[in-house]
Amino acid sequence: MIKDTILDALNKQIKLEGDSSQLYLAMASWAEVKGLEGTANFLYSHADEERMHMLKLIKFINERGGKAFVPQIEEPKQDFTTLKEVFTAILNHECFVSESINEIVGLTLEERDYSTHNFLQWYVSEQIEEEKLARNILDKLEMIGSDKGGLYLFDRDIVTLNTDTTAE
Ligand SMILES: [Fe+2]
Ligand SMILES: [Fe+2]
């Protein structure tokens, strides 16, 4: 049986993953309208990944005898000016998510809940990958600057960066 403290923390994480999915979805829609088709596809598929992160938590809680809480959807930011702004927001958001995961990992040790601790290792690895990916993309955007040809190639090639090695 899962302890209440852990249950609360995991339920909060469900909301954070759901909010992440909405954030990526809004960014995907923005990119699509701007004609950045490759970037839009990358972001749409990332929105799906975040939803999968949320589902994984829901199932884990329910399997351990808890009751997952399905939260209300928050409205994410809808408008952006540049791709750099989008990916800076992504990096900041992913760093925030990593901190949240780390907090819960710390809590599982305090509560001696080793099965949740073990379960969360997947999220720890995933966050390392996601932060790395966002930094990598920002470095590329920094290099491109406002060069239109560079942005065209970025949008064409971003699909090759979406290699999710940790998805199950
Ligand atoms: Fe996530
Ligand atoms: Fe993420």
Coordinates of C-alpha atoms and ligand atoms in Angstrom, one line a residue:
M1 CA 0.0 0.0 0.0
I2 CA 1.3 3.4 -1.0
K3 CA 1.8 6.0 1.8
D4 CA -0.3 9.2 1.7
T5 CA 2.8 11.5 1.4
I6 CA 4.1 9.6 -1.6
L7 CA 0.6 9.4 -3.1
D8 CA 0.2 13.2 -2.8
A9 CA 3.6 13.8 -4.4
L10 CA 2.9 11.4 -7.3
N11 CA -0.5 13.0 -7.9
K12 CA 1.1 16.4 -8.1
Q13 CA 3.6 14.9 -10.6
I14 CA 0.6 13.7 -12.7
K15 CA -0.5 17.3 -13.0
L16 CA 2.9 18.5 -13.9
E17 CA 3.3 15.9 -16.7
G18 CA -0.2 16.8 -17.9
D19 CA 0.7 20.5 -17.9
S20 CA 3.9 19.7 -19.8
S21 CA 1.9 17.9 -22.4
Q22 CA -0.4 20.9 -22.8
L23 CA 2.6 23.3 -23.0
Y24 CA 4.2 21.2 -25.9
L25 CA 0.8 21.0 -27.6
A26 CA 0.4 24.8 -27.5
M27 CA 3.9 25.3 -28.8
A28 CA 3.3 22.7 -31.6
S29 CA 0.2 24.5 -32.7
W30 CA 2.1 27.9 -32.7
A31 CA 4.8 26.3 -34.9
E32 CA 2.3 24.8 -37.2
V33 CA 0.6 28.1 -37.8
K34 CA 4.0 29.7 -38.5
G35 CA 4.7 27.1 -41.2
L36 CA 7.4 25.4 -39.2
E37 CA 6.1 21.9 -40.0
G38 CA 9.1 19.9 -38.8
T39 CA 9.2 21.8 -35.5
A40 CA 5.4 21.3 -35.1
N41 CA 5.7 17.6 -35.6
F42 CA 8.5 17.3 -33.2
L43 CA 6.5 19.2 -30.5
Y44 CA 3.3 17.3 -31.2
S45 CA 5.1 14.0 -30.7
H46 CA 6.7 15.4 -27.5
A47 CA 3.2 16.4 -26.2
D48 CA 2.2 12.7 -26.7
E49 CA 5.3 11.6 -24.7
E50 CA 4.4 13.8 -21.8
R51 CA 1.0 12.4 -21.8
M52 CA 2.6 8.9 -21.6
H53 CA 4.6 10.1 -18.6
M54 CA 1.3 11.1 -17.0
L55 CA -0.3 7.8 -17.8
K56 CA 2.6 5.8 -16.4
L57 CA 2.2 7.6 -13.1
I58 CA -1.6 7.0 -13.0
K59 CA -1.1 3.3 -13.6
F60 CA 1.7 2.9 -11.1
I61 CA -0.4 4.6 -8.3
N62 CA -3.5 2.5 -9.1
E63 CA -1.5 -0.7 -9.2
R64 CA 0.0 0.0 -5.8
G65 CA -3.4 0.4 -4.2
G66 CA -3.6 4.1 -4.4
K67 CA -6.1 6.3 -6.3
A68 CA -4.7 8.5 -9.1
F69 CA -6.1 12.0 -9.3
V70 CA -6.8 13.2 -12.8
P71 CA -6.3 17.0 -12.7
Q72 CA -8.0 19.9 -14.5
I73 CA -6.2 21.1 -17.6
E74 CA -4.4 24.4 -17.2
E75 CA -4.2 26.8 -20.1
P76 CA -0.6 27.0 -21.3
K77 CA 1.1 30.0 -22.8
Q78 CA -0.2 30.2 -26.4
D79 CA 1.9 32.9 -28.1
F80 CA 5.6 33.0 -28.8
T81 CA 7.9 35.3 -30.8
T82 CA 10.8 33.1 -31.8
L83 CA 11.9 29.5 -31.8
K84 CA 14.6 30.5 -29.4
E85 CA 11.9 31.7 -27.0
V86 CA 10.0 28.4 -27.4
F87 CA 13.1 26.2 -26.7
T88 CA 14.3 28.4 -23.8
A89 CA 10.8 28.0 -22.2
I90 CA 11.1 24.2 -22.8
L91 CA 14.6 24.0 -21.2
N92 CA 13.4 26.0 -18.1
H93 CA 10.3 23.9 -17.9
E94 CA 12.2 20.6 -18.1
C95 CA 14.7 21.8 -15.4
F96 CA 11.7 22.6 -13.2
V97 CA 10.2 19.1 -13.8
S98 CA 13.6 17.5 -13.0
E99 CA 13.7 19.3 -9.7
S100 CA 10.2 18.0 -8.9
I101 CA 11.2 14.4 -9.7
N102 CA 14.3 14.8 -7.5
E103 CA 12.2 16.1 -4.7
I104 CA 10.0 13.0 -4.9
V105 CA 13.0 10.7 -5.1
G106 CA 14.3 12.3 -1.9
L107 CA 10.9 11.7 -0.3
T108 CA 10.8 8.0 -1.2
L109 CA 14.1 7.6 0.6
E110 CA 12.8 9.4 3.7
E111 CA 9.7 7.2 3.6
R112 CA 11.7 4.0 2.8
D113 CA 9.4 3.4 -0.2
Y114 CA 11.9 1.6 -2.4
S115 CA 9.5 0.4 -5.0
T116 CA 8.5 4.0 -5.8
H117 CA 12.1 4.9 -5.6
N118 CA 12.9 2.3 -8.2
F119 CA 10.0 3.3 -10.4
L120 CA 11.1 6.9 -10.4
Q121 CA 14.6 6.1 -11.8
W122 CA 13.0 5.9 -15.3
Y123 CA 11.9 9.6 -14.8
V124 CA 15.3 10.6 -13.6
S125 CA 16.9 9.2 -16.8
E126 CA 14.2 10.7 -18.9
Q127 CA 14.8 14.2 -17.5
I128 CA 18.5 14.0 -18.2
E129 CA 17.7 13.2 -21.8
E130 CA 15.1 15.9 -22.1
E131 CA 17.3 18.6 -20.6
K132 CA 20.1 17.5 -22.9
L133 CA 17.9 17.6 -26.0
A134 CA 16.6 21.1 -25.2
R135 CA 20.2 22.4 -24.6
N136 CA 21.3 20.8 -27.8
I137 CA 18.5 22.4 -29.8
L138 CA 19.2 25.8 -28.2
D139 CA 22.8 25.6 -29.1
K140 CA 21.8 25.0 -32.7
L141 CA 19.4 27.9 -32.7
E142 CA 22.1 30.1 -31.2
M143 CA 24.4 29.2 -34.1
I144 CA 21.7 29.8 -36.7
G145 CA 20.7 33.2 -35.3
S146 CA 18.3 34.9 -37.7
D147 CA 19.7 33.2 -40.8
K148 CA 16.6 32.1 -42.9
G149 CA 18.4 29.3 -44.7
G150 CA 19.6 28.0 -41.4
L151 CA 16.1 28.0 -39.9
Y152 CA 14.8 26.2 -42.9
L153 CA 17.3 23.4 -42.4
F154 CA 16.7 23.4 -38.7
D155 CA 13.0 22.9 -39.3
R156 CA 13.7 20.1 -41.9
D157 CA 16.2 18.3 -39.7
I158 CA 14.7 18.6 -36.2
V159 CA 12.8 15.3 -36.7
T160 CA 16.2 13.5 -36.5
L161 CA 16.7 14.8 -33.0
N162 CA 13.6 13.3 -31.6
T163 CA 15.2 10.0 -30.7
D164 CA 13.5 9.0 -27.6
T165 CA 15.7 6.2 -26.2
T166 CA 14.0 5.8 -22.9
A167 CA 10.3 5.4 -24.0
E168 CA 8.8 2.1 -23.4
Ligands
FE1 FE 7.7 14.3 -18.6
FE2 FE 9.5 16.5 -20.4

